[in-house]
């Protein structure tokens, strides 16, 4: 009886938790795709009418059918039904899929690594364009509310964007409470506007027939591909479904899509199509003209809030992606601040925030309108989707153990669809598509340069350092080394070799602490590591021990806290009696460098601007001793 009572009380609690997570997912996960109706149908119809200068019924039904089936196939089937199952211990996103594929392969594969790097690089292009196009498209609604507002559109958008980036250091927790409810209202308002006009022209429901989509593309040749590139704007933000899985879980994201986001998007797109069929002049701004004049100002304000939420989601995604890239050694260490004590995933990276703000403002000032920016939108997202589909094929075969033919048969149709969208978007390169490709290229060069430089430094370390066993044997024979009270911790990435800081300490000070720890911090190919598996300790002799700290790629290393766990294994760590002796390298380019001069200089610049080891590993500054060394690469 008691167990039955427990089950009855737990069931409503679980349901309440599920619904609250679903509400939060509506705001954070679907903020981006939820603002696409502001410009997607308009841009697709403008492209469709480019050759004949008018609105044709066949164009409206063709564009609507393309949008509907893009939402069904790309978002619902590929992401909601298939990719949400490809989780890495609950985490999603390009780099999580990369780690899962690498682990399934059992070794590091360069092709898979490059795909993961490419997907991450393309995401940064999307992160720069999304706030720019979303905020501009919302603020442009003021043109329908008041005359003579055109000169103020750009300053208002710039002010909103600057304010958005300036509040990032306060964290998203306070704002996040309003994300779900505001976005839910936004979806309801969009659906209501769409239903009103659908009732005026119910013939738009014929677009549910995919024949209209196929006929439109087949009969319009190159124009059909151009329109297809604009149609893809309707599914930008679909990657958030997968990337944010670790924050909300699979089921809340699926419920939020099936019962709220998907129906509301269908209704508002059908409404815009019905409006244009009834009033062709509404093609100027079919979304805002869904609503009566008295409701325009509130809708514009609500749209502005929705675009800020969409921008917030992609900025937060950039922070999370960067943290994962740092942990996977694709980028140098960066200063990371946690903005919430309760939610570990809420982080703030000042350098990423600063550069992203500069990129967004540059795009807004350069392009000046959402229509101009729409041409630059889509390439980075389609590229990321191609990468995701390819990696998912590998995971399905290697990790899910499906037969190769079944893995290919399951994902190949979506890969071909993504490649078609990518080809259509590549036609917009000259009109602005070069922007996300340029941003992705820069990020790819940065990641490749950092990884190549780091690999050379690791090789140089191995060539220069002594095996630890050899050094300990020399110390045992020597009688001239003084003993210093306390404990010294030496950080190194090669625990079998003597750390450079230890060698220099012996060389210059001719002394050794009573207790010495060779500390290595390793990143696992899983998002999180339990505290029970965090520490691995090995006693070398009565004065030396090796300790390895294991972290997941979504976790921030906290060395002092982790070392406290060593007490369970018999070593009592006392931070006040411990000195962390770190090596600070000065890297120079040699005349016989193994890297091009420009790449070497880039690596050196990245190394100089990387966060210090003491800050990144949360070691108190008062317990750190740094010893400088020089290295030529």
PDB file of N, CA, C and O in Angstrom, residues 8-66:
ATOM      1  N   UNK A   8       1.762   6.893  -6.765  1.00  0.00           N
ATOM      2  CA  UNK A   8       0.730   7.869  -7.099  1.00  0.00           C
ATOM      3  C   UNK A   8       1.214   9.298  -6.898  1.00  0.00           C
ATOM      4  O   UNK A   8       0.823  10.205  -7.622  1.00  0.00           O
ATOM      5  N   UNK A   9       2.073   9.515  -5.884  1.00  0.00           N
ATOM      6  CA  UNK A   9       2.580  10.867  -5.642  1.00  0.00           C
ATOM      7  C   UNK A   9       3.727  11.204  -6.581  1.00  0.00           C
ATOM      8  O   UNK A   9       3.909  12.364  -6.959  1.00  0.00           O
ATOM      9  N   UNK A  10       4.505  10.158  -6.959  1.00  0.00           N
ATOM     10  CA  UNK A  10       5.636  10.426  -7.844  1.00  0.00           C
ATOM     11  C   UNK A  10       5.194  10.707  -9.271  1.00  0.00           C
ATOM     12  O   UNK A  10       5.802  11.496  -9.982  1.00  0.00           O
ATOM     13  N   UNK A  11       4.101  10.037  -9.724  1.00  0.00           N
ATOM     14  CA  UNK A  11       3.659  10.199 -11.108  1.00  0.00           C
ATOM     15  C   UNK A  11       3.307  11.653 -11.448  1.00  0.00           C
ATOM     16  O   UNK A  11       3.788  12.185 -12.449  1.00  0.00           O
ATOM     17  N   UNK A  12       2.483  12.350 -10.618  1.00  0.00           N
ATOM     18  CA  UNK A  12       2.210  13.752 -10.933  1.00  0.00           C
ATOM     19  C   UNK A  12       3.461  14.612 -10.890  1.00  0.00           C
ATOM     20  O   UNK A  12       3.606  15.553 -11.681  1.00  0.00           O
ATOM     21  N   UNK A  13       4.390  14.290  -9.971  1.00  0.00           N
ATOM     22  CA  UNK A  13       5.628  15.075  -9.890  1.00  0.00           C
ATOM     23  C   UNK A  13       6.442  14.929 -11.163  1.00  0.00           C
ATOM     24  O   UNK A  13       6.999  15.892 -11.693  1.00  0.00           O
ATOM     25  N   UNK A  14       6.495  13.684 -11.679  1.00  0.00           N
ATOM     26  CA  UNK A  14       7.226  13.462 -12.927  1.00  0.00           C
ATOM     27  C   UNK A  14       6.572  14.193 -14.077  1.00  0.00           C
ATOM     28  O   UNK A  14       7.238  14.783 -14.930  1.00  0.00           O
ATOM     29  N   UNK A  15       5.212  14.142 -14.099  1.00  0.00           N
ATOM     30  CA  UNK A  15       4.505  14.832 -15.173  1.00  0.00           C
ATOM     31  C   UNK A  15       4.733  16.337 -15.088  1.00  0.00           C
ATOM     32  O   UNK A  15       4.933  17.017 -16.096  1.00  0.00           O
ATOM     33  N   UNK A  16       4.719  16.860 -13.846  1.00  0.00           N
ATOM     34  CA  UNK A  16       4.947  18.293 -13.661  1.00  0.00           C
ATOM     35  C   UNK A  16       6.337  18.685 -14.129  1.00  0.00           C
ATOM     36  O   UNK A  16       6.530  19.711 -14.792  1.00  0.00           O
ATOM     37  N   UNK A  17       7.335  17.845 -13.797  1.00  0.00           N
ATOM     38  CA  UNK A  17       8.692  18.117 -14.248  1.00  0.00           C
ATOM     39  C   UNK A  17       8.803  18.059 -15.748  1.00  0.00           C
ATOM     40  O   UNK A  17       9.488  18.877 -16.376  1.00  0.00           O
ATOM     41  N   UNK A  18       8.105  17.100 -16.361  1.00  0.00           N
ATOM     42  CA  UNK A  18       8.132  16.950 -17.815  1.00  0.00           C
ATOM     43  C   UNK A  18       7.518  18.163 -18.490  1.00  0.00           C
ATOM     44  O   UNK A  18       8.070  18.698 -19.465  1.00  0.00           O
ATOM     45  N   UNK A  19       6.386  18.633 -17.959  1.00  0.00           N
ATOM     46  CA  UNK A  19       5.726  19.786 -18.589  1.00  0.00           C
ATOM     47  C   UNK A  19       6.525  21.063 -18.381  1.00  0.00           C
ATOM     48  O   UNK A  19       6.577  21.916 -19.279  1.00  0.00           O
ATOM     49  N   UNK A  20       7.165  21.216 -17.223  1.00  0.00           N
ATOM     50  CA  UNK A  20       7.967  22.425 -16.997  1.00  0.00           C
ATOM     51  C   UNK A  20       9.194  22.428 -17.899  1.00  0.00           C
ATOM     52  O   UNK A  20       9.583  23.477 -18.444  1.00  0.00           O
ATOM     53  N   UNK A  21       9.810  21.249 -18.096  1.00  0.00           N
ATOM     54  CA  UNK A  21      10.944  21.160 -19.022  1.00  0.00           C
ATOM     55  C   UNK A  21      10.496  21.409 -20.453  1.00  0.00           C
ATOM     56  O   UNK A  21      11.212  22.038 -21.241  1.00  0.00           O
ATOM     57  N   UNK A  22       9.317  20.921 -20.800  1.00  0.00           N
ATOM     58  CA  UNK A  22       8.799  21.156 -22.151  1.00  0.00           C
ATOM     59  C   UNK A  22       8.550  22.635 -22.384  1.00  0.00           C
ATOM     60  O   UNK A  22       8.829  23.158 -23.473  1.00  0.00           O
ATOM     61  N   UNK A  23       8.041  23.323 -21.351  1.00  0.00           N
ATOM     62  CA  UNK A  23       7.817  24.760 -21.466  1.00  0.00           C
ATOM     63  C   UNK A  23       9.135  25.505 -21.640  1.00  0.00           C
ATOM     64  O   UNK A  23       9.250  26.422 -22.471  1.00  0.00           O
ATOM     65  N   UNK A  24      10.154  25.103 -20.877  1.00  0.00           N
ATOM     66  CA  UNK A  24      11.468  25.731 -21.015  1.00  0.00           C
ATOM     67  C   UNK A  24      12.055  25.461 -22.392  1.00  0.00           C
ATOM     68  O   UNK A  24      12.680  26.334 -23.011  1.00  0.00           O
ATOM     69  N   UNK A  25      11.844  24.246 -22.909  1.00  0.00           N
ATOM     70  CA  UNK A  25      12.362  23.893 -24.231  1.00  0.00           C
ATOM     71  C   UNK A  25      11.717  24.725 -25.325  1.00  0.00           C
ATOM     72  O   UNK A  25      12.362  25.067 -26.326  1.00  0.00           O
ATOM     73  N   UNK A  26      10.450  25.072 -25.146  1.00  0.00           N
ATOM     74  CA  UNK A  26       9.767  25.923 -26.131  1.00  0.00           C
ATOM     75  C   UNK A  26      10.524  27.231 -26.311  1.00  0.00           C
ATOM     76  O   UNK A  26      10.706  27.726 -27.433  1.00  0.00           O
ATOM     77  N   UNK A  27      11.021  27.781 -25.197  1.00  0.00           N
ATOM     78  CA  UNK A  27      11.738  29.053 -25.279  1.00  0.00           C
ATOM     79  C   UNK A  27      13.148  28.920 -25.788  1.00  0.00           C
ATOM     80  O   UNK A  27      13.558  29.621 -26.715  1.00  0.00           O
ATOM     81  N   UNK A  28      13.912  28.007 -25.199  1.00  0.00           N
ATOM     82  CA  UNK A  28      15.340  27.939 -25.510  1.00  0.00           C
ATOM     83  C   UNK A  28      15.593  27.195 -26.816  1.00  0.00           C
ATOM     84  O   UNK A  28      16.342  27.659 -27.680  1.00  0.00           O
ATOM     85  N   UNK A  29      14.953  26.030 -26.985  1.00  0.00           N
ATOM     86  CA  UNK A  29      15.226  25.194 -28.157  1.00  0.00           C
ATOM     87  C   UNK A  29      14.589  25.764 -29.419  1.00  0.00           C
ATOM     88  O   UNK A  29      15.200  25.771 -30.488  1.00  0.00           O
ATOM     89  N   UNK A  30      13.352  26.260 -29.295  1.00  0.00           N
ATOM     90  CA  UNK A  30      12.608  26.667 -30.485  1.00  0.00           C
ATOM     91  C   UNK A  30      12.537  28.176 -30.680  1.00  0.00           C
ATOM     92  O   UNK A  30      11.766  28.656 -31.507  1.00  0.00           O
ATOM     93  N   UNK A  31      13.359  28.916 -29.928  1.00  0.00           N
ATOM     94  CA  UNK A  31      13.376  30.363 -30.113  1.00  0.00           C
ATOM     95  C   UNK A  31      13.835  30.762 -31.503  1.00  0.00           C
ATOM     96  O   UNK A  31      13.291  31.686 -32.118  1.00  0.00           O
ATOM     97  N   UNK A  32      14.835  30.044 -32.042  1.00  0.00           N
ATOM     98  CA  UNK A  32      15.399  30.384 -33.351  1.00  0.00           C
ATOM     99  C   UNK A  32      14.425  30.033 -34.472  1.00  0.00           C
ATOM    100  O   UNK A  32      14.022  30.889 -35.270  1.00  0.00           O
ATOM    101  N   UNK A  33      14.007  28.775 -34.534  1.00  0.00           N
ATOM    102  CA  UNK A  33      13.095  28.361 -35.603  1.00  0.00           C
ATOM    103  C   UNK A  33      11.739  29.055 -35.471  1.00  0.00           C
ATOM    104  O   UNK A  33      11.023  29.249 -36.453  1.00  0.00           O
ATOM    105  N   UNK A  34      11.412  29.474 -34.245  1.00  0.00           N
ATOM    106  CA  UNK A  34      10.142  30.154 -34.008  1.00  0.00           C
ATOM    107  C   UNK A  34      10.090  31.566 -34.546  1.00  0.00           C
ATOM    108  O   UNK A  34       8.999  32.138 -34.681  1.00  0.00           O
ATOM    109  N   UNK A  35      11.244  32.152 -34.861  1.00  0.00           N
ATOM    110  CA  UNK A  35      11.249  33.503 -35.445  1.00  0.00           C
ATOM    111  C   UNK A  35      11.431  33.463 -36.965  1.00  0.00           C
ATOM    112  O   UNK A  35      11.402  34.512 -37.611  1.00  0.00           O
ATOM    113  N   UNK A  36      11.600  32.281 -37.546  1.00  0.00           N
ATOM    114  CA  UNK A  36      11.761  32.164 -38.995  1.00  0.00           C
ATOM    115  C   UNK A  36      10.554  32.682 -39.788  1.00  0.00           C
ATOM    116  O   UNK A  36      10.737  33.207 -40.889  1.00  0.00           O
ATOM    117  N   UNK A  37       9.297  32.545 -39.294  1.00  0.00           N
ATOM    118  CA  UNK A  37       8.163  33.077 -40.066  1.00  0.00           C
ATOM    119  C   UNK A  37       8.242  34.583 -40.327  1.00  0.00           C
ATOM    120  O   UNK A  37       7.532  35.082 -41.205  1.00  0.00           O
ATOM    121  N   UNK A  38       9.080  35.294 -39.568  1.00  0.00           N
ATOM    122  CA  UNK A  38       9.216  36.727 -39.809  1.00  0.00           C
ATOM    123  C   UNK A  38       9.745  37.027 -41.206  1.00  0.00           C
ATOM    124  O   UNK A  38       9.443  38.074 -41.787  1.00  0.00           O
ATOM    125  N   UNK A  39      10.537  36.109 -41.764  1.00  0.00           N
ATOM    126  CA  UNK A  39      11.188  36.426 -43.038  1.00  0.00           C
ATOM    127  C   UNK A  39      11.222  35.260 -44.035  1.00  0.00           C
ATOM    128  O   UNK A  39      11.411  35.469 -45.228  1.00  0.00           O
ATOM    129  N   UNK A  40      11.035  34.008 -43.611  1.00  0.00           N
ATOM    130  CA  UNK A  40      11.244  32.855 -44.495  1.00  0.00           C
ATOM    131  C   UNK A  40      10.271  32.856 -45.679  1.00  0.00           C
ATOM    132  O   UNK A  40      10.691  32.771 -46.845  1.00  0.00           O
ATOM    133  N   UNK A  41       8.964  32.938 -45.424  1.00  0.00           N
ATOM    134  CA  UNK A  41       7.976  32.901 -46.511  1.00  0.00           C
ATOM    135  C   UNK A  41       8.126  34.122 -47.413  1.00  0.00           C
ATOM    136  O   UNK A  41       8.041  34.016 -48.644  1.00  0.00           O
ATOM    137  N   UNK A  42       8.377  35.280 -46.823  1.00  0.00           N
ATOM    138  CA  UNK A  42       8.547  36.509 -47.608  1.00  0.00           C
ATOM    139  C   UNK A  42       9.698  36.385 -48.595  1.00  0.00           C
ATOM    140  O   UNK A  42       9.557  36.693 -49.786  1.00  0.00           O
ATOM    141  N   UNK A  43      10.865  35.905 -48.104  1.00  0.00           N
ATOM    142  CA  UNK A  43      12.035  35.809 -48.970  1.00  0.00           C
ATOM    143  C   UNK A  43      11.835  34.742 -50.047  1.00  0.00           C
ATOM    144  O   UNK A  43      12.270  34.935 -51.193  1.00  0.00           O
ATOM    145  N   UNK A  44      11.182  33.634 -49.700  1.00  0.00           N
ATOM    146  CA  UNK A  44      10.935  32.588 -50.697  1.00  0.00           C
ATOM    147  C   UNK A  44       9.986  33.083 -51.786  1.00  0.00           C
ATOM    148  O   UNK A  44      10.190  32.817 -52.976  1.00  0.00           O
ATOM    149  N   UNK A  45       8.966  33.831 -51.411  1.00  0.00           N
ATOM    150  CA  UNK A  45       8.016  34.364 -52.395  1.00  0.00           C
ATOM    151  C   UNK A  45       8.656  35.444 -53.246  1.00  0.00           C
ATOM    152  O   UNK A  45       8.378  35.547 -54.448  1.00  0.00           O
ATOM    153  N   UNK A  46       9.502  36.275 -52.660  1.00  0.00           N
ATOM    154  CA  UNK A  46      10.218  37.278 -53.456  1.00  0.00           C
ATOM    155  C   UNK A  46      11.096  36.593 -54.499  1.00  0.00           C
ATOM    156  O   UNK A  46      11.178  37.036 -55.650  1.00  0.00           O
ATOM    157  N   UNK A  47      11.751  35.505 -54.097  1.00  0.00           N
ATOM    158  CA  UNK A  47      12.595  34.767 -55.043  1.00  0.00           C
ATOM    159  C   UNK A  47      11.737  34.104 -56.122  1.00  0.00           C
ATOM    160  O   UNK A  47      12.090  34.103 -57.303  1.00  0.00           O
ATOM    161  N   UNK A  48      10.576  33.574 -55.732  1.00  0.00           N
ATOM    162  CA  UNK A  48       9.701  32.900 -56.695  1.00  0.00           C
ATOM    163  C   UNK A  48       9.127  33.868 -57.717  1.00  0.00           C
ATOM    164  O   UNK A  48       8.920  33.514 -58.883  1.00  0.00           O
ATOM    165  N   UNK A  49       8.881  35.101 -57.312  1.00  0.00           N
ATOM    166  CA  UNK A  49       8.309  36.097 -58.222  1.00  0.00           C
ATOM    167  C   UNK A  49       9.336  36.922 -58.941  1.00  0.00           C
ATOM    168  O   UNK A  49       9.002  37.925 -59.589  1.00  0.00           O
ATOM    169  N   UNK A  50      10.621  36.499 -58.862  1.00  0.00           N
ATOM    170  CA  UNK A  50      11.697  37.315 -59.422  1.00  0.00           C
ATOM    171  C   UNK A  50      11.620  37.416 -60.940  1.00  0.00           C
ATOM    172  O   UNK A  50      12.061  38.405 -61.518  1.00  0.00           O
ATOM    173  N   UNK A  51      11.066  36.386 -61.606  1.00  0.00           N
ATOM    174  CA  UNK A  51      11.103  36.377 -63.071  1.00  0.00           C
ATOM    175  C   UNK A  51       9.837  36.926 -63.721  1.00  0.00           C
ATOM    176  O   UNK A  51       9.866  37.363 -64.854  1.00  0.00           O
ATOM    177  N   UNK A  52       8.706  36.903 -62.986  1.00  0.00           N
ATOM    178  CA  UNK A  52       7.475  37.370 -63.619  1.00  0.00           C
ATOM    179  C   UNK A  52       6.816  38.518 -62.869  1.00  0.00           C
ATOM    180  O   UNK A  52       5.747  38.989 -63.266  1.00  0.00           O
ATOM    181  N   UNK A  53       7.421  38.941 -61.760  1.00  0.00           N
ATOM    182  CA  UNK A  53       7.001  40.163 -61.090  1.00  0.00           C
ATOM    183  C   UNK A  53       5.607  40.143 -60.507  1.00  0.00           C
ATOM    184  O   UNK A  53       5.021  41.198 -60.261  1.00  0.00           O
ATOM    185  N   UNK A  54       5.034  38.997 -60.282  1.00  0.00           N
ATOM    186  CA  UNK A  54       3.701  38.941 -59.710  1.00  0.00           C
ATOM    187  C   UNK A  54       3.549  37.762 -58.776  1.00  0.00           C
ATOM    188  O   UNK A  54       4.472  36.987 -58.562  1.00  0.00           O
ATOM    189  N   UNK A  55       2.341  37.628 -58.181  1.00  0.00           N
ATOM    190  CA  UNK A  55       2.044  36.531 -57.275  1.00  0.00           C
ATOM    191  C   UNK A  55       1.130  35.548 -57.992  1.00  0.00           C
ATOM    192  O   UNK A  55       0.011  35.904 -58.375  1.00  0.00           O
ATOM    193  N   UNK A  56       1.600  34.333 -58.205  1.00  0.00           N
ATOM    194  CA  UNK A  56       0.815  33.301 -58.857  1.00  0.00           C
ATOM    195  C   UNK A  56       0.390  32.256 -57.837  1.00  0.00           C
ATOM    196  O   UNK A  56       1.126  31.958 -56.887  1.00  0.00           O
ATOM    197  N   UNK A  57      -0.805  31.710 -58.039  1.00  0.00           N
ATOM    198  CA  UNK A  57      -1.319  30.689 -57.127  1.00  0.00           C
ATOM    199  C   UNK A  57      -0.361  29.498 -57.056  1.00  0.00           C
ATOM    200  O   UNK A  57      -0.116  28.951 -55.977  1.00  0.00           O
ATOM    201  N   UNK A  58       0.186  29.098 -58.211  1.00  0.00           N
ATOM    202  CA  UNK A  58       1.104  27.964 -58.245  1.00  0.00           C
ATOM    203  C   UNK A  58       2.362  28.234 -57.427  1.00  0.00           C
ATOM    204  O   UNK A  58       2.910  27.334 -56.778  1.00  0.00           O
ATOM    205  N   UNK A  59       2.830  29.495 -57.432  1.00  0.00           N
ATOM    206  CA  UNK A  59       4.001  29.864 -56.639  1.00  0.00           C
ATOM    207  C   UNK A  59       3.716  29.734 -55.154  1.00  0.00           C
ATOM    208  O   UNK A  59       4.524  29.196 -54.386  1.00  0.00           O
ATOM    209  N   UNK A  60       2.558  30.253 -54.737  1.00  0.00           N
ATOM    210  CA  UNK A  60       2.204  30.216 -53.310  1.00  0.00           C
ATOM    211  C   UNK A  60       2.101  28.776 -52.826  1.00  0.00           C
ATOM    212  O   UNK A  60       2.678  28.402 -51.792  1.00  0.00           O
ATOM    213  N   UNK A  61       1.380  27.941 -53.569  1.00  0.00           N
ATOM    214  CA  UNK A  61       1.215  26.547 -53.149  1.00  0.00           C
ATOM    215  C   UNK A  61       2.546  25.793 -53.205  1.00  0.00           C
ATOM    216  O   UNK A  61       2.834  24.955 -52.342  1.00  0.00           O
ATOM    217  N   UNK A  62       3.361  26.085 -54.207  1.00  0.00           N
ATOM    218  CA  UNK A  62       4.663  25.428 -54.319  1.00  0.00           C
ATOM    219  C   UNK A  62       5.582  25.784 -53.167  1.00  0.00           C
ATOM    220  O   UNK A  62       6.211  24.905 -52.562  1.00  0.00           O
ATOM    221  N   UNK A  63       5.671  27.078 -52.841  1.00  0.00           N
ATOM    222  CA  UNK A  63       6.530  27.527 -51.737  1.00  0.00           C
ATOM    223  C   UNK A  63       6.021  26.975 -50.413  1.00  0.00           C
ATOM    224  O   UNK A  63       6.809  26.478 -49.586  1.00  0.00           O
ATOM    225  N   UNK A  64       4.713  27.042 -50.201  1.00  0.00           N
ATOM    226  CA  UNK A  64       4.143  26.516 -48.956  1.00  0.00           C
ATOM    227  C   UNK A  64       4.412  25.019 -48.821  1.00  0.00           C
ATOM    228  O   UNK A  64       4.759  24.528 -47.746  1.00  0.00           O
ATOM    229  N   UNK A  65       4.247  24.283 -49.917  1.00  0.00           N
ATOM    230  CA  UNK A  65       4.480  22.840 -49.871  1.00  0.00           C
ATOM    231  C   UNK A  65       5.942  22.533 -49.557  1.00  0.00           C
ATOM    232  O   UNK A  65       6.237  21.609 -48.776  1.00  0.00           O
ATOM    233  N   UNK A  66       6.859  23.312 -50.135  1.00  0.00           N
ATOM    234  CA  UNK A  66       8.282  23.123 -49.825  1.00  0.00           C
ATOM    235  C   UNK A  66       8.560  23.373 -48.349  1.00  0.00           C
ATOM    236  O   UNK A  66       9.309  22.623 -47.709  1.00  0.00           O
TER     237      UNK A  66
END
